[in-house]
CSV table of C-alpha atoms in Angstrom, one decimal:
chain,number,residue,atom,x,y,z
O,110,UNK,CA,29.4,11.5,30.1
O,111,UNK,CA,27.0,13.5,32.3
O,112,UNK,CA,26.3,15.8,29.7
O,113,UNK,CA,24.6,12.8,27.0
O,114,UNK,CA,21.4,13.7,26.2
O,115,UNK,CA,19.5,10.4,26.1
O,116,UNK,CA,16.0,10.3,24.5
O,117,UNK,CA,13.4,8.0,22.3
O,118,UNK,CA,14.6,7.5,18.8
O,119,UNK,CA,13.0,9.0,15.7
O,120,UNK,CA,13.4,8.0,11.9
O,121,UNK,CA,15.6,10.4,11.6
O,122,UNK,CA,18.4,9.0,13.7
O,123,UNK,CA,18.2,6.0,11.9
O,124,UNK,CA,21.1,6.5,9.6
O,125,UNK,CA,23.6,7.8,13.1
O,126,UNK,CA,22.1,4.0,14.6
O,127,UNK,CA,23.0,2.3,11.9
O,128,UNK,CA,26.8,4.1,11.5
O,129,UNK,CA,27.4,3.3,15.2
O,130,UNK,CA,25.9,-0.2,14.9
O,131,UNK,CA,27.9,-1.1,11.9
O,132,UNK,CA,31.2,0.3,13.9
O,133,UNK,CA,30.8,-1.7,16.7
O,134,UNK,CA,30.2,-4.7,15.0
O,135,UNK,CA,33.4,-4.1,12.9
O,136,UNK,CA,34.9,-3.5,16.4
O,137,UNK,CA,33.5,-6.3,18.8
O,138,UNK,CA,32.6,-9.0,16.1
O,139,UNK,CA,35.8,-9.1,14.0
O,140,UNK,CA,36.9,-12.4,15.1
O,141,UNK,CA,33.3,-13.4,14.8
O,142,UNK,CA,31.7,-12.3,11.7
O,143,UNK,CA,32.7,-13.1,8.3
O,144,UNK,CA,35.6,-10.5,7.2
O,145,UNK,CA,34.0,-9.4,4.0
O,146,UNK,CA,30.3,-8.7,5.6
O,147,UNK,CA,32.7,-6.2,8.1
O,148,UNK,CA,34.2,-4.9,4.7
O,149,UNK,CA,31.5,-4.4,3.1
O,150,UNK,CA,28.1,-5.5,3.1
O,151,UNK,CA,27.3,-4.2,6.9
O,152,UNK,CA,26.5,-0.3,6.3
O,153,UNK,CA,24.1,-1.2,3.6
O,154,UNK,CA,22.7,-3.5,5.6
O,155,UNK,CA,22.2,-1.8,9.1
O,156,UNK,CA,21.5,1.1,7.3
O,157,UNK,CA,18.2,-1.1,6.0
O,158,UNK,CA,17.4,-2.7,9.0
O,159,UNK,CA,17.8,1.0,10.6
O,160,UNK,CA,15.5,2.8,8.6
O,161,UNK,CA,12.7,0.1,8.8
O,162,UNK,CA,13.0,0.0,12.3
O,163,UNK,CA,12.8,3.9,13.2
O,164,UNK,CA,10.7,4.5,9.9
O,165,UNK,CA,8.2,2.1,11.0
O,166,UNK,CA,8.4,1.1,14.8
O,167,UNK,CA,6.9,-1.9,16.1
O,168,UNK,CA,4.1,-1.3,18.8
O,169,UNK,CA,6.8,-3.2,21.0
O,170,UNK,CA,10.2,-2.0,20.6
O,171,UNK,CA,11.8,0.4,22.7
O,172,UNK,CA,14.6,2.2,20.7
O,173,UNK,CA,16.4,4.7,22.8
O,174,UNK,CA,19.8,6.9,21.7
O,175,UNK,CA,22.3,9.0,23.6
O,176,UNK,CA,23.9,11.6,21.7
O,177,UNK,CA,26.6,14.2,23.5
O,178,UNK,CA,25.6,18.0,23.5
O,179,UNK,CA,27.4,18.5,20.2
O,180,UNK,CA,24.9,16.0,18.6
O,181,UNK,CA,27.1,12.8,17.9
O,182,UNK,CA,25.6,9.3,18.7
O,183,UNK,CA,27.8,8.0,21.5
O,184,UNK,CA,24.8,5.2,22.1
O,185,UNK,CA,21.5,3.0,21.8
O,186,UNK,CA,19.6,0.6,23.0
O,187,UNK,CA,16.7,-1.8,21.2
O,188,UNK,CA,14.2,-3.4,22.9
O,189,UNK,CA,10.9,-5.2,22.9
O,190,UNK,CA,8.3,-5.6,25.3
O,191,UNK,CA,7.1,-9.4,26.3
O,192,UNK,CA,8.9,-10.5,23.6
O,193,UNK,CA,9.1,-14.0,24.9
O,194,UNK,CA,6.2,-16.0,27.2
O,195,UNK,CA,8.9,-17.6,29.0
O,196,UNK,CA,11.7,-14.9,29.4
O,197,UNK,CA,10.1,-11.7,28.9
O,198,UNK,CA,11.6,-8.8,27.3
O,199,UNK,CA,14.2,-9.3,25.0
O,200,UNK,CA,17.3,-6.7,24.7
O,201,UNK,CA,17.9,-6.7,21.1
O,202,UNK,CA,21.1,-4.1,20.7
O,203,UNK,CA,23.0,-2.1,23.2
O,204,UNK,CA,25.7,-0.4,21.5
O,205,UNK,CA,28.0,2.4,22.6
O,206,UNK,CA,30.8,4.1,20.9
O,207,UNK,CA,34.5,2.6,21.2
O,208,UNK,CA,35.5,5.9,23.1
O,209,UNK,CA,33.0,5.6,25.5
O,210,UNK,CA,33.8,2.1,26.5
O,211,UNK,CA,33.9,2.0,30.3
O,212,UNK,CA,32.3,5.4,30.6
O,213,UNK,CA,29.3,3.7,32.3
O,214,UNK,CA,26.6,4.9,29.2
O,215,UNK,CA,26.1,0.8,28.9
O,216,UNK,CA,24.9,0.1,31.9
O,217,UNK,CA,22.9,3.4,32.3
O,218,UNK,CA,21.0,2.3,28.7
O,219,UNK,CA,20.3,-1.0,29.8
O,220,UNK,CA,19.3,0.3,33.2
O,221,UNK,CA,17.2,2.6,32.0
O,222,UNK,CA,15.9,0.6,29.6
O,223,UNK,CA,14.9,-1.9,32.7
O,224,UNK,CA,13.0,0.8,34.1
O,225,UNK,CA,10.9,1.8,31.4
O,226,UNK,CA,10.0,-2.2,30.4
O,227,UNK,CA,9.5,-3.0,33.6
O,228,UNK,CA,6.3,-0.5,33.7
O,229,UNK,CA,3.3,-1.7,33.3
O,230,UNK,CA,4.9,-5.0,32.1
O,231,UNK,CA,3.0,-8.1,31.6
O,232,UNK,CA,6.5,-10.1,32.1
O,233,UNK,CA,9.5,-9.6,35.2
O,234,UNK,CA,12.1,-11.1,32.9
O,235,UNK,CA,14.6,-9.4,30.3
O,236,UNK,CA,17.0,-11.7,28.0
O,237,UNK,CA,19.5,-11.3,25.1
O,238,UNK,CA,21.3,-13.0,22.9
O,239,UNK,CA,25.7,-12.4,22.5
O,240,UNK,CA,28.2,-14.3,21.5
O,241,UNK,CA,29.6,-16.8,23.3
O,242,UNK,CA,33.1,-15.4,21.9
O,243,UNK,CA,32.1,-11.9,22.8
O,244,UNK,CA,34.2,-12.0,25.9
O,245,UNK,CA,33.6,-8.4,26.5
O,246,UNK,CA,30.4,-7.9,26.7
O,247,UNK,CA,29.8,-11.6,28.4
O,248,UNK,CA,31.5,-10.5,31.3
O,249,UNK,CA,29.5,-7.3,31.1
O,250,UNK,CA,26.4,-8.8,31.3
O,251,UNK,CA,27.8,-11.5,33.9
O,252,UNK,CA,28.6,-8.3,36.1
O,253,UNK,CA,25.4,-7.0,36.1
O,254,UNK,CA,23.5,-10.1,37.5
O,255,UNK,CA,22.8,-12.3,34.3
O,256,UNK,CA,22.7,-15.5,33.7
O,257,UNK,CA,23.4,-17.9,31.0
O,258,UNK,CA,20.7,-20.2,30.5
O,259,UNK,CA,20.6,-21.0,26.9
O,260,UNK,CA,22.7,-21.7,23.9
O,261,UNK,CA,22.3,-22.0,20.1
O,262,UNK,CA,24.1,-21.4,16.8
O,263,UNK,CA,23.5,-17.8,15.2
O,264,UNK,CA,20.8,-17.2,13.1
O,265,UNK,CA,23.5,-14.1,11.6
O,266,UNK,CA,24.9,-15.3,8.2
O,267,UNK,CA,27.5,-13.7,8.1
O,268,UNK,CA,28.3,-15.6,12.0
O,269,UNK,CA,28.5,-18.9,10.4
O,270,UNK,CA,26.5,-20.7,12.9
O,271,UNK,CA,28.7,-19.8,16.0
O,272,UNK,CA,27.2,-19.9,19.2
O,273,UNK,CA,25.0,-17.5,20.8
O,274,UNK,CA,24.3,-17.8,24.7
O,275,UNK,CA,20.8,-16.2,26.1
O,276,UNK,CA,21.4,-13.7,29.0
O,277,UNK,CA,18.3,-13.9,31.4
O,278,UNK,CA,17.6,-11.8,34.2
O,279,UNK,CA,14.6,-13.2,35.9
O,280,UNK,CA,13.2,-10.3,37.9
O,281,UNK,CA,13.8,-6.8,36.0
O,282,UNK,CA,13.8,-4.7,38.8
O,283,UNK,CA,17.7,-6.3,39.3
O,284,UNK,CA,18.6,-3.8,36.7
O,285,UNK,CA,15.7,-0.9,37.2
């Protein structure tokens, strides 16, 4: 995985985010999500939130990819800046492919991700929101110094209310 290119992502990567996005959804959230959204519904709808994002970028967010030499998305990461007066800047997505599970690319996005909120930053605090049922990537988070401090029912639709838990880290340089 040394050889990912990782860089700022353009509208045109928007429809390789939203494939990956969709995939790991299908992957991670199967237990979670509603079984016909994962059938159906979720690459026309990632593919819209996608293009919206990338087409027309907030002055906030922070959208980075990592594709491997031969071009493929293997990961991204979504961000915004100060999204939240009391917990700072809020990770939105961090998604890498299945195959790269365990590689490290995770914790390298949301490092680097740390790094470049983290400058010039108004706010010291990062936070995201994951299922309490996503054991996976609890315990990933957990690993890398957050903590839980919050829980609430998923705004998702397709989630059916299940819980969500906020992951805060209070001082961003922990993961910078």
């Amino acid at each position: 995985m040394s050889d990912i290119i990782i860089r700022a992502a353009t509208s045109e990567d928007a429809p390789a985010v939203a494939a990956l996005h969709a995939a790991s959804w299908r992957d991670a959230y199967a237990n979670i999500l509603a079984p016909e959204f994962l059938s159906s519904a979720i690459d026309a709808d990632r593919r819209a939130v996608w293009t919206q994002r990338l087409g027309t970028p907030a002055v906030d967010q922070l959208v980075n990819v990592a594709r491997d030499p031969a071009g493929l998305m293997r990961g991204f990461i979504c961000c915004y800046r100060d999204a939240d007066p009391v917990w700072g800047h809020l990770v939105d997505n961090l998604h890498v492919a299945a195959e790269t599970r365990g590689s490290g690319l995770g914790e390298r996005r949301l490092r680097g991700a740390a790094r470049l909120l983290s400058a010039g930053a108004s706010h010291s605090g990062l936070h995201l929101w994951v299922f309490e049922a996503n054991v996976a990537g609890l315990r990933f988070y957990r690993r890398l110094g957050g903590r839980i401090v919050d829980t609430k029912p998923s705004s998702i639709p397709a989630a059916d209310g299940k819980t969500v838990l906020r992951v805060h880290w209070p001082d961003i340089t922990q993961l910078a």
